[in-house]
Short mmCIF file of C-alpha atoms in Angstrom, two decimals:
data_model
loop_
_atom_site.label_atom_id
_atom_site.label_comp_id
_atom_site.label_asym_id
_atom_site.label_seq_id
_atom_site.Cartn_x
_atom_site.Cartn_y
_atom_site.Cartn_z
CA MET A 295 -155.88 -20.01 31.16
CA SER A 296 -157.96 -23.09 31.74
CA THR A 297 -158.57 -25.51 28.89
CA ASP A 298 -162.27 -25.62 29.72
CA ILE A 299 -162.88 -21.92 28.98
CA PRO A 300 -164.70 -21.78 25.64
CA LEU A 301 -163.16 -19.87 22.78
CA PRO A 302 -165.15 -16.89 21.46
CA SER A 303 -167.76 -17.67 18.85
CA HIS A 304 -166.00 -18.25 15.55
CA THR A 305 -165.63 -20.92 12.88
CA TRP A 306 -162.51 -22.44 14.37
CA PRO A 307 -160.56 -24.81 12.10
CA THR A 308 -160.26 -28.47 13.00
CA LEU A 309 -156.84 -30.05 13.31
CA GLU A 310 -157.37 -33.27 11.39
CA ARG A 311 -155.41 -36.48 11.77
CA GLY A 312 -152.38 -36.57 9.49
CA TRP A 313 -152.07 -32.79 9.38
CA VAL A 314 -149.25 -30.62 10.73
CA TRP A 315 -149.92 -27.09 11.89
CA LEU A 316 -146.85 -24.87 12.14
CA CYS A 317 -147.62 -22.31 14.82
CA GLY A 318 -145.90 -19.30 16.36
CA ALA A 319 -145.95 -19.21 20.16
CA GLY A 320 -144.97 -15.54 20.37
CA PRO A 321 -141.95 -14.06 22.14
CA GLY A 322 -142.54 -15.54 25.60
CA ASP A 323 -145.51 -14.17 27.51
CA PRO A 324 -148.26 -16.82 27.14
CA GLY A 325 -150.81 -14.02 26.83
CA LEU A 326 -149.34 -13.15 23.45
CA LEU A 327 -150.52 -16.41 21.89
CA THR A 328 -153.12 -16.07 19.18
CA LEU A 329 -156.53 -17.68 19.61
CA HIS A 330 -155.72 -19.93 16.66
CA ALA A 331 -152.71 -21.16 18.63
CA VAL A 332 -154.88 -21.90 21.67
CA ASN A 333 -157.35 -23.74 19.46
CA ALA A 334 -154.51 -25.82 18.05
CA LEU A 335 -153.11 -26.69 21.48
CA ARG A 336 -156.50 -28.02 22.56
CA GLN A 337 -156.72 -30.40 19.61
CA ALA A 338 -153.18 -31.68 19.13
CA ASP A 339 -152.13 -35.27 19.77
CA VAL A 340 -148.47 -34.27 19.64
CA VAL A 341 -146.78 -30.91 20.27
CA ILE A 342 -143.21 -30.61 19.02
CA TYR A 343 -141.85 -27.46 20.63
CA ASP A 344 -138.77 -25.26 20.60
CA ALA A 345 -136.50 -24.10 23.41
CA LEU A 346 -138.16 -20.71 23.87
CA VAL A 347 -141.71 -22.02 24.33
CA GLN A 348 -142.89 -21.44 27.90
CA GLU A 349 -143.98 -24.39 30.05
CA GLN A 350 -147.30 -22.70 30.80
CA ILE A 351 -148.13 -22.76 27.11
CA LEU A 352 -147.52 -26.51 26.97
CA SER A 353 -149.85 -26.99 29.94
CA TRP A 354 -152.70 -25.86 27.70
CA ALA A 355 -152.27 -29.11 25.75
CA PRO A 356 -152.58 -31.56 28.68
CA LEU A 357 -153.72 -34.51 26.56
CA ALA A 358 -150.95 -34.18 23.96
CA GLU A 359 -147.53 -35.79 23.90
CA HIS A 360 -144.89 -33.09 24.31
CA ILE A 361 -141.68 -33.58 22.31
CA TYR A 362 -138.77 -31.19 22.81
CA ALA A 363 -136.92 -30.14 19.65
CA GLY A 364 -135.11 -27.05 20.86
CA LYS A 365 -131.87 -25.79 19.43
CA ARG A 366 -129.66 -23.54 21.56
CA GLY A 367 -126.30 -22.19 20.50
CA GLY A 368 -123.35 -24.13 21.93
CA LYS A 369 -125.54 -26.89 23.38
CA PRO A 370 -126.43 -30.37 22.08
CA SER A 371 -129.40 -29.89 19.76
CA ALA A 372 -131.61 -31.86 17.45
CA LYS A 373 -130.60 -31.76 13.79
CA GLN A 374 -132.98 -29.84 11.56
CA ARG A 375 -133.33 -32.75 9.14
CA ASP A 376 -134.35 -35.07 11.98
CA ILE A 377 -136.96 -32.59 13.24
CA SER A 378 -138.49 -32.15 9.79
CA LEU A 379 -138.65 -35.89 9.07
CA ARG A 380 -140.11 -36.63 12.48
CA LEU A 381 -142.99 -34.30 11.64
CA VAL A 382 -143.53 -36.34 8.50
CA ASP A 383 -143.48 -39.63 10.40
CA LEU A 384 -145.92 -38.44 13.05
CA ALA A 385 -148.35 -37.15 10.44
CA ARG A 386 -148.15 -40.41 8.50
CA ALA A 387 -148.95 -42.24 11.73
CA GLY A 388 -152.28 -40.39 11.79
CA LYS A 389 -151.39 -37.95 14.56
CA ARG A 390 -152.71 -34.41 14.85
CA VAL A 391 -149.37 -32.63 14.96
CA LEU A 392 -148.66 -29.15 16.25
CA ARG A 393 -145.21 -27.76 15.55
CA LEU A 394 -144.86 -24.96 18.09
CA LYS A 395 -142.09 -22.44 17.49
CA GLY A 396 -141.06 -19.36 19.46
CA GLY A 397 -142.01 -16.02 17.94
CA ASP A 398 -143.25 -16.41 14.37
CA PRO A 399 -142.43 -19.66 12.53
CA PHE A 400 -141.38 -17.80 9.38
CA VAL A 401 -139.07 -15.24 11.05
CA PHE A 402 -135.66 -16.88 11.52
CA GLY A 403 -137.49 -19.94 12.79
CA ARG A 404 -136.77 -22.50 10.06
CA GLY A 405 -140.52 -22.78 9.56
CA GLY A 406 -140.18 -22.36 5.83
CA GLU A 407 -137.85 -25.34 5.54
CA GLU A 408 -140.06 -27.54 7.71
CA ALA A 409 -143.21 -26.57 5.82
CA GLN A 410 -141.52 -27.27 2.49
CA THR A 411 -140.39 -30.71 3.68
CA LEU A 412 -143.94 -31.54 4.72
CA VAL A 413 -145.44 -30.45 1.40
CA GLN A 414 -142.78 -32.40 -0.51
CA HIS A 415 -143.89 -35.49 1.44
CA ASN A 416 -147.57 -34.81 0.70
CA ILE A 417 -148.40 -33.84 4.29
CA PRO A 418 -151.16 -31.21 4.54
CA ILE A 419 -150.21 -28.13 6.55
CA ARG A 420 -151.61 -24.97 8.09
CA ILE A 421 -149.53 -21.94 9.06
CA ILE A 422 -150.43 -19.98 12.21
CA PRO A 423 -148.38 -16.76 12.49
CA GLY A 424 -147.10 -15.52 15.84
CA ILE A 425 -145.80 -12.27 17.28
CA SER A 426 -142.11 -12.00 16.48
CA ALA A 427 -139.70 -11.07 19.27
CA GLY A 428 -138.18 -8.39 17.08
CA ILE A 429 -141.45 -6.47 17.29
CA GLY A 430 -143.27 -7.73 20.39
CA GLY A 431 -140.16 -8.09 22.54
CA LEU A 432 -139.06 -4.56 21.82
CA ALA A 433 -142.58 -3.25 22.43
CA TYR A 434 -142.49 -4.79 25.91
CA ALA A 435 -139.26 -2.88 26.48
CA GLY A 436 -140.95 0.36 25.40
CA ILE A 437 -139.15 0.58 22.07
CA PRO A 438 -141.18 1.11 18.88
CA VAL A 439 -139.42 -0.38 15.86
CA THR A 440 -140.87 2.42 13.74
CA HIS A 441 -141.48 6.06 14.64
CA ARG A 442 -142.22 8.76 12.09
CA ASP A 443 -139.62 11.11 13.56
CA VAL A 444 -136.94 8.40 13.44
CA ASN A 445 -137.29 5.93 10.61
CA GLN A 446 -139.15 4.94 7.52
CA SER A 447 -137.31 1.62 7.32
CA VAL A 448 -136.31 -1.19 9.65
CA THR A 449 -134.08 -4.14 8.85
CA PHE A 450 -134.35 -7.50 10.61
CA VAL A 451 -131.22 -9.65 10.48
CA THR A 452 -129.94 -12.80 12.13
CA GLY A 453 -126.67 -12.71 14.01
CA HIS A 454 -125.58 -16.20 12.95
CA ASP A 455 -126.08 -18.66 10.14
CA GLN A 456 -126.40 -22.47 10.07
CA SER A 457 -122.72 -22.85 10.93
CA GLY A 458 -123.02 -20.57 13.96
CA ASN A 459 -120.94 -17.81 12.37
CA THR A 460 -122.08 -14.34 11.36
CA PRO A 461 -123.87 -14.70 8.02
CA SER A 462 -121.36 -14.23 5.19
CA SER A 463 -124.20 -13.29 2.84
CA LEU A 464 -125.02 -10.12 4.77
CA ASP A 465 -123.64 -6.89 3.37
CA TRP A 466 -123.18 -5.00 6.64
CA ALA A 467 -121.97 -1.88 4.87
CA SER A 468 -125.19 -1.68 2.85
CA ILE A 469 -127.31 -2.46 5.91
CA SER A 470 -125.51 0.24 7.86
CA LYS A 471 -126.11 2.85 5.20
CA GLY A 472 -129.57 1.77 4.11
CA SER A 473 -131.49 1.10 7.31
CA GLN A 474 -132.26 3.67 9.98
CA VAL A 475 -133.11 1.00 12.56
CA ILE A 476 -131.55 -2.47 12.69
CA VAL A 477 -133.02 -5.33 14.73
CA ILE A 478 -130.73 -8.31 15.29
CA TYR A 479 -131.92 -11.77 16.32
CA MET A 480 -129.44 -14.20 17.88
CA GLY A 481 -126.65 -11.65 17.78
CA MET A 482 -125.10 -11.85 21.25
CA LYS A 483 -122.33 -14.31 20.33
CA HIS A 484 -120.98 -12.16 17.50
CA ILE A 485 -121.95 -8.68 18.69
CA ALA A 486 -118.31 -7.51 18.82
CA GLN A 487 -117.81 -8.37 15.15
CA ILE A 488 -121.19 -6.94 14.14
CA ALA A 489 -120.62 -3.66 15.99
CA GLU A 490 -117.17 -3.30 14.45
CA GLN A 491 -118.54 -3.84 10.95
CA LEU A 492 -121.32 -1.31 11.45
CA ILE A 493 -118.96 1.31 12.87
CA THR A 494 -116.51 0.72 10.03
CA ALA A 495 -119.40 1.26 7.62
CA GLY A 496 -120.14 4.65 9.17
CA ARG A 497 -122.52 4.15 12.09
CA SER A 498 -121.73 6.40 15.04
CA LEU A 499 -119.99 5.09 18.13
CA HIS A 500 -122.65 6.97 20.10
CA GLU A 501 -125.66 5.46 18.34
CA PRO A 502 -128.25 4.19 20.85
CA VAL A 503 -128.54 0.43 21.25
CA ALA A 504 -130.86 -1.69 23.37
CA VAL A 505 -130.38 -5.33 24.30
CA VAL A 506 -133.53 -7.10 25.47
CA THR A 507 -133.06 -10.57 26.96
CA THR A 508 -135.81 -13.16 27.60
CA ALA A 509 -138.24 -10.60 26.24
CA THR A 510 -141.83 -10.39 27.53
CA THR A 511 -141.18 -12.83 30.39
CA GLU A 512 -140.78 -12.19 34.11
CA ASP A 513 -137.00 -12.50 33.60
CA GLN A 514 -136.83 -9.79 30.94
CA GLN A 515 -133.81 -7.50 31.19
CA VAL A 516 -133.13 -4.37 29.15
CA LEU A 517 -129.72 -2.81 28.65
CA GLU A 518 -129.50 0.65 27.10
CA THR A 519 -126.07 1.29 25.68
CA THR A 520 -124.29 2.57 22.56
CA LEU A 521 -122.70 0.90 19.57
CA GLY A 522 -119.25 1.85 20.82
CA THR A 523 -119.67 0.40 24.32
CA ILE A 524 -122.08 -2.47 23.76
CA VAL A 525 -119.52 -5.27 24.13
CA GLU A 526 -118.20 -4.02 27.47
CA ASP A 527 -121.67 -3.16 28.76
CA ILE A 528 -123.09 -6.61 27.94
CA ALA A 529 -120.21 -8.22 29.80
CA ALA A 530 -120.62 -5.89 32.78
CA ALA A 531 -124.34 -6.62 32.98
CA ALA A 532 -123.70 -10.38 32.62
CA LEU A 533 -126.45 -10.69 30.04
CA ALA A 534 -127.09 -13.99 28.31
CA PRO A 535 -129.17 -15.10 25.32
CA PRO A 536 -131.87 -15.23 24.11
CA ALA A 537 -131.72 -11.58 23.17
CA ILE A 538 -132.99 -9.06 20.68
CA ILE A 539 -130.65 -6.18 19.84
CA CYS A 540 -132.04 -2.92 18.46
CA ILE A 541 -129.75 -0.29 16.93
CA GLY A 542 -131.05 3.17 16.11
CA GLN A 543 -132.61 6.37 17.42
CA SER A 544 -135.91 4.62 18.23
CA VAL A 545 -134.14 3.15 21.28
CA LEU A 546 -134.31 6.62 22.85
CA MET A 547 -138.10 6.34 22.95
CA ARG A 548 -137.75 3.92 25.86
CA GLN A 549 -137.06 7.00 28.01
CA VAL A 550 -140.72 8.00 27.62
CA LEU A 551 -142.36 4.65 26.76
CA ASP A 552 -141.01 2.31 29.44
CA TRP A 553 -144.55 1.30 30.36
CA GLN A 554 -143.47 -1.48 32.68
CA GLY A 555 -141.30 0.92 34.64
CA MET A 556 -144.14 3.42 34.85
CA ALA A 557 -146.53 0.68 36.00
CA ALA A 558 -144.06 0.01 38.82
CA GLY A 559 -144.25 3.68 39.86
CA ASN A 560 -141.26 5.16 38.04
CA ALA A 561 -141.66 8.49 36.27
CA PRO A 562 -140.71 8.81 32.60
CA ARG A 563 -137.07 9.84 32.30
CA ASN A 564 -137.59 12.22 29.39
CA LEU A 565 -140.92 13.29 27.84
CA ASP A 566 -139.18 14.41 24.64
CA PRO A 567 -136.23 12.01 24.14
CA LEU A 568 -135.88 12.87 20.45
CA GLY A 569 -135.60 16.57 21.27
CA ARG A 570 -138.34 17.63 18.87
CA GLY A 571 -139.52 20.45 21.07
CA ARG A 572 -143.18 19.95 20.29
CA PRO A 573 -146.08 17.89 21.63
CA ALA A 574 -146.28 14.38 20.21
CA GLU A 575 -149.77 14.99 18.87
CA SER A 576 -148.46 17.78 16.62
CA ALA A 577 -146.04 15.48 14.82
#
């Protein structure tokens, strides 16, 4: 996308000096940006961006200063307090500040903490939602997070807390029993422990699981496995984060909805993966 292509006719908001806009960049594919995000990129003096934001997206803000504030597990990373206070300092310096975060800023993105810090320091803000990887990333893999024949609930959880461990506040037994489909962000590091807890709580060893890495990008990989073999299969496939993990029967729908595979000339593996024995339109 060129920066000189006009946006569609609309009353687009102006990013004023001294403001901070917290914006979701989507799961990876630059085409999944919202128009509000594009409008923000064109106006910003400073873009503070996370590790999962694609370089092409940053190129749409050629006049802005680009400041990296990514945090990746096991690697040297900026402290959250420093990131939040830097946003405050830049706004107070009269900059038009865009805080660009992968996915949606309010879905496991620490956007709520940053926004609260800004408001507590009397910095005006605007929130621009983005497509979360737990929905958009799975859709690119051909996996619907909801399907009327599979689930009437879906639970989104994070695989680690601020300390890097599995969240102690999560009741995995209740999650196992109460949610038909579970979507896990940042769960690769502790997947062995998570799988064990879910199986102990009653989930089947044979339950379908999908692992989608670098979702929606050219490097996207999808592993279809089961809860009982996921640890070994991830190791065998040499998969690495970032990844979204989906647990539940909706994973089977990839057999008929792998649209990227079909676009490449592959036939659907199974037109009725749920075994309903009826046309989809009669559901």
